[in-house]
Short mmCIF file of C-alpha atoms in Angstrom, two decimals:
data_model
loop_
_atom_site.label_atom_id
_atom_site.label_comp_id
_atom_site.label_asym_id
_atom_site.label_seq_id
_atom_site.Cartn_x
_atom_site.Cartn_y
_atom_site.Cartn_z
CA SER A 1 -1.63 -1.90 4.28
CA ILE A 2 -1.83 -2.04 8.07
CA ILE A 3 1.91 -2.75 8.20
CA GLU A 4 2.81 -0.50 5.28
CA SER A 5 0.96 2.66 6.26
CA GLY A 6 -1.20 2.08 9.33
CA LEU A 7 -4.15 2.45 6.90
CA ASN A 8 -3.23 6.08 6.18
CA PRO A 9 -3.72 6.74 2.43
CA ARG A 10 -1.56 9.90 2.66
CA ALA A 11 1.40 8.20 4.37
CA VAL A 12 4.86 9.05 3.03
CA SER A 13 7.92 7.09 4.16
CA ARG A 14 11.48 8.34 4.64
CA ALA A 15 12.31 6.57 1.36
CA SER A 16 9.49 8.47 -0.45
CA ALA A 17 7.14 5.49 -0.67
CA VAL A 18 3.56 6.78 -0.72
CA GLY A 19 0.03 5.72 0.16
CA LEU A 20 -1.72 2.79 1.83
CA TRP A 21 0.55 0.31 0.09
CA GLN A 22 3.73 2.44 0.16
CA PHE A 23 4.54 2.41 -3.55
CA MET A 24 7.79 3.91 -4.72
CA SER A 25 7.48 6.17 -7.77
CA PHE A 26 8.81 3.70 -10.37
CA THR A 27 6.88 0.70 -9.03
CA GLY A 28 3.69 2.74 -8.84
CA ARG A 29 4.04 3.90 -12.44
CA TYR A 30 4.82 0.33 -13.56
CA PHE A 31 1.49 -0.77 -12.09
CA GLY A 32 -0.44 2.12 -13.63
CA LEU A 33 -0.44 4.61 -10.76
CA HIS A 34 -0.04 8.10 -12.20
CA HIS A 35 1.34 10.94 -10.13
CA ASP A 36 2.12 14.55 -10.88
CA GLY A 37 1.82 17.93 -9.15
CA TYR A 38 -1.96 17.62 -8.76
CA ILE A 39 -2.78 13.93 -8.37
CA ASP A 40 -1.00 10.97 -6.84
CA ASP A 41 -2.81 7.70 -7.56
CA ARG A 42 -0.58 5.96 -5.01
CA MET A 43 -2.79 7.72 -2.43
CA ASP A 44 -6.02 6.54 -4.07
CA PRO A 45 -7.24 3.60 -1.94
CA GLU A 46 -8.99 1.77 -4.81
CA LYS A 47 -6.34 2.25 -7.49
CA SER A 48 -3.42 1.52 -5.18
CA THR A 49 -5.10 -1.59 -3.75
CA GLU A 50 -5.65 -2.92 -7.26
CA ALA A 51 -1.99 -2.22 -8.07
CA ALA A 52 -0.81 -3.86 -4.83
CA CYS A 53 -2.81 -7.01 -5.68
CA LYS A 54 -1.22 -7.14 -9.14
CA TYR A 55 2.23 -6.61 -7.64
CA ILE A 56 1.93 -9.30 -4.96
CA LYS A 57 0.52 -11.70 -7.58
CA GLN A 58 3.51 -10.98 -9.80
CA LEU A 59 5.90 -11.55 -6.89
CA TYR A 60 4.21 -14.85 -6.06
CA THR A 61 4.61 -15.90 -9.71
CA ILE A 62 8.34 -15.11 -9.45
CA PHE A 63 9.05 -16.81 -6.09
CA ASP A 64 6.24 -19.43 -5.87
CA ASP A 65 6.11 -18.80 -2.11
CA TRP A 66 3.87 -16.33 -0.25
CA GLU A 67 6.40 -15.47 2.45
CA LEU A 68 9.09 -14.71 -0.15
CA ALA A 69 6.54 -12.69 -2.14
CA LEU A 70 5.79 -10.64 1.00
CA ALA A 71 9.50 -10.16 1.69
CA ALA A 72 9.96 -9.00 -1.92
CA TYR A 73 7.02 -6.61 -1.58
CA ASN A 74 8.84 -5.01 1.33
CA SER A 75 12.41 -4.87 0.04
CA GLY A 76 12.14 -5.59 -3.69
CA PRO A 77 12.60 -8.78 -5.68
CA GLY A 78 16.31 -8.07 -6.24
CA THR A 79 16.98 -8.04 -2.50
CA VAL A 80 15.19 -11.37 -2.04
CA ARG A 81 17.03 -12.92 -5.00
CA ARG A 82 20.34 -11.75 -3.49
CA ALA A 83 19.39 -13.30 -0.13
CA ILE A 84 18.49 -16.56 -1.90
CA ARG A 85 21.85 -16.55 -3.67
CA ARG A 86 23.77 -15.73 -0.47
CA SER A 87 21.96 -18.54 1.40
CA GLY A 88 23.12 -21.14 -1.08
CA TYR A 89 19.93 -20.97 -3.16
CA LYS A 90 17.52 -21.89 -0.39
CA LYS A 91 13.90 -21.13 -1.31
CA HIS A 92 12.05 -20.50 1.97
CA PHE A 93 11.81 -17.29 3.98
CA TRP A 94 13.15 -18.75 7.22
CA GLU A 95 16.12 -20.28 5.38
CA ILE A 96 17.17 -16.92 3.90
CA TYR A 97 16.07 -14.87 6.92
CA ARG A 98 19.54 -13.87 8.11
CA TYR A 99 20.50 -12.60 4.63
CA LEU A 100 17.58 -10.15 4.45
CA PRO A 101 17.58 -6.52 5.67
CA ARG A 102 16.40 -6.04 9.26
CA GLU A 103 13.12 -4.38 8.23
CA THR A 104 12.28 -7.27 5.89
CA ARG A 105 13.11 -9.86 8.54
CA SER A 106 10.40 -8.34 10.74
CA TYR A 107 7.92 -7.70 7.90
CA VAL A 108 6.73 -11.29 7.38
CA PRO A 109 6.29 -11.98 11.13
CA GLN A 110 4.34 -8.69 11.41
CA TYR A 111 2.10 -9.84 8.58
CA VAL A 112 1.50 -13.20 10.28
CA ALA A 113 0.69 -11.38 13.55
CA ILE A 114 -1.79 -9.04 11.85
CA VAL A 115 -3.56 -11.93 10.11
CA TYR A 116 -3.73 -13.80 13.43
CA ALA A 117 -5.07 -10.73 15.26
CA ILE A 118 -7.76 -10.20 12.63
CA ASN A 119 -8.80 -13.85 12.53
CA TYR A 120 -8.85 -14.30 16.32
CA ALA A 121 -9.84 -10.80 17.46
CA GLU A 122 -12.90 -11.94 19.43
CA GLU A 123 -11.00 -14.66 21.28
CA HIS A 124 -8.58 -11.98 22.53
CA ASN A 125 -11.23 -9.33 23.27
CA MET A 126 -10.10 -7.18 20.35
CA ALA A 127 -13.46 -7.13 18.56
CA ASN A 128 -14.44 -3.78 17.10
CA LEU A 129 -17.64 -2.85 18.91
CA ALA A 130 -18.44 0.27 16.87
CA PRO A 131 -17.63 -0.11 13.17
CA GLU A 132 -16.84 3.10 11.35
CA VAL A 133 -19.70 4.34 9.20
CA PRO A 134 -18.49 5.83 5.91
CA MET A 135 -19.55 9.40 5.24
CA PRO A 136 -22.19 9.80 2.53
CA HIS A 137 -20.61 10.53 -0.84
CA ASP A 138 -21.07 10.36 -4.58
CA THR A 139 -18.83 10.53 -7.63
CA ILE A 140 -18.88 13.39 -10.10
CA ALA A 141 -17.00 13.82 -13.36
CA VAL A 142 -15.00 17.03 -13.66
CA ARG A 143 -13.83 18.23 -17.09
CA GLN A 144 -12.08 21.42 -16.14
CA TYR A 145 -9.95 22.81 -13.34
CA LEU A 146 -12.02 23.07 -10.15
CA HIS A 147 -10.96 24.52 -6.82
CA LEU A 148 -12.16 22.45 -3.83
CA GLU A 149 -13.49 25.50 -2.00
CA THR A 150 -15.68 26.28 -5.01
CA LEU A 151 -16.92 22.68 -5.10
CA ALA A 152 -17.61 22.76 -1.36
CA ASN A 153 -19.61 25.99 -1.72
CA LEU A 154 -21.60 24.64 -4.68
CA THR A 155 -22.43 21.35 -2.95
CA GLY A 156 -22.82 22.56 0.63
CA THR A 157 -20.02 20.33 1.89
CA CYS A 158 -16.89 20.91 3.90
CA VAL A 159 -13.47 21.24 2.23
CA ASP A 160 -11.98 18.89 4.86
CA ASP A 161 -14.52 16.21 3.88
CA LEU A 162 -13.59 16.63 0.21
CA HIS A 163 -9.91 16.16 1.14
CA GLN A 164 -10.74 13.05 3.16
CA LEU A 165 -12.80 11.58 0.31
CA ASN A 166 -10.11 12.39 -2.28
CA PRO A 167 -6.75 11.51 -0.72
CA SER A 168 -5.04 11.39 -4.13
CA LEU A 169 -5.49 15.16 -4.63
CA ARG A 170 -2.25 16.85 -3.67
CA HIS A 171 -3.62 20.41 -3.62
CA ASN A 172 -6.93 22.18 -3.14
CA ALA A 173 -7.93 21.66 -6.75
CA VAL A 174 -9.01 19.08 -9.30
CA PRO A 175 -7.01 19.44 -12.53
CA GLU A 176 -8.52 19.35 -16.02
#
């Protein structure tokens, strides 16, 4: 999600991919992420992360190679299959590299770099000295339409905090 969205759950790409994991509409729905005029589960960090895990697992099952699975996550399994076919049916990322779109060619190396940076952060003086403390929150069940300003007034919270805690809400309201 660092590469996909810069950890922004509300990120929207030029191609209309949405959320931390940049799901396109069809792929999101296929993995159980609902979206309509009020809610977009692709922007829900928990739901979209669960869907991304299922998707990458499915891609690994298809390609039996983590680098190809990552490439397919970025450009789609059809694009990777086409690159495999064009390469003479080679089965490793670096063997099909030149047949992949430019963005996908850089995606796997970016992933490797991020993993390296996370694993060796201290050795390169990149350690996070002040971890972010999550804001206090709780979960409530809502059965009817509720405007966020009303909820903020009833609970003594700030509307901006409610937006931050509920990135999948597309408007200032919770639907029925």
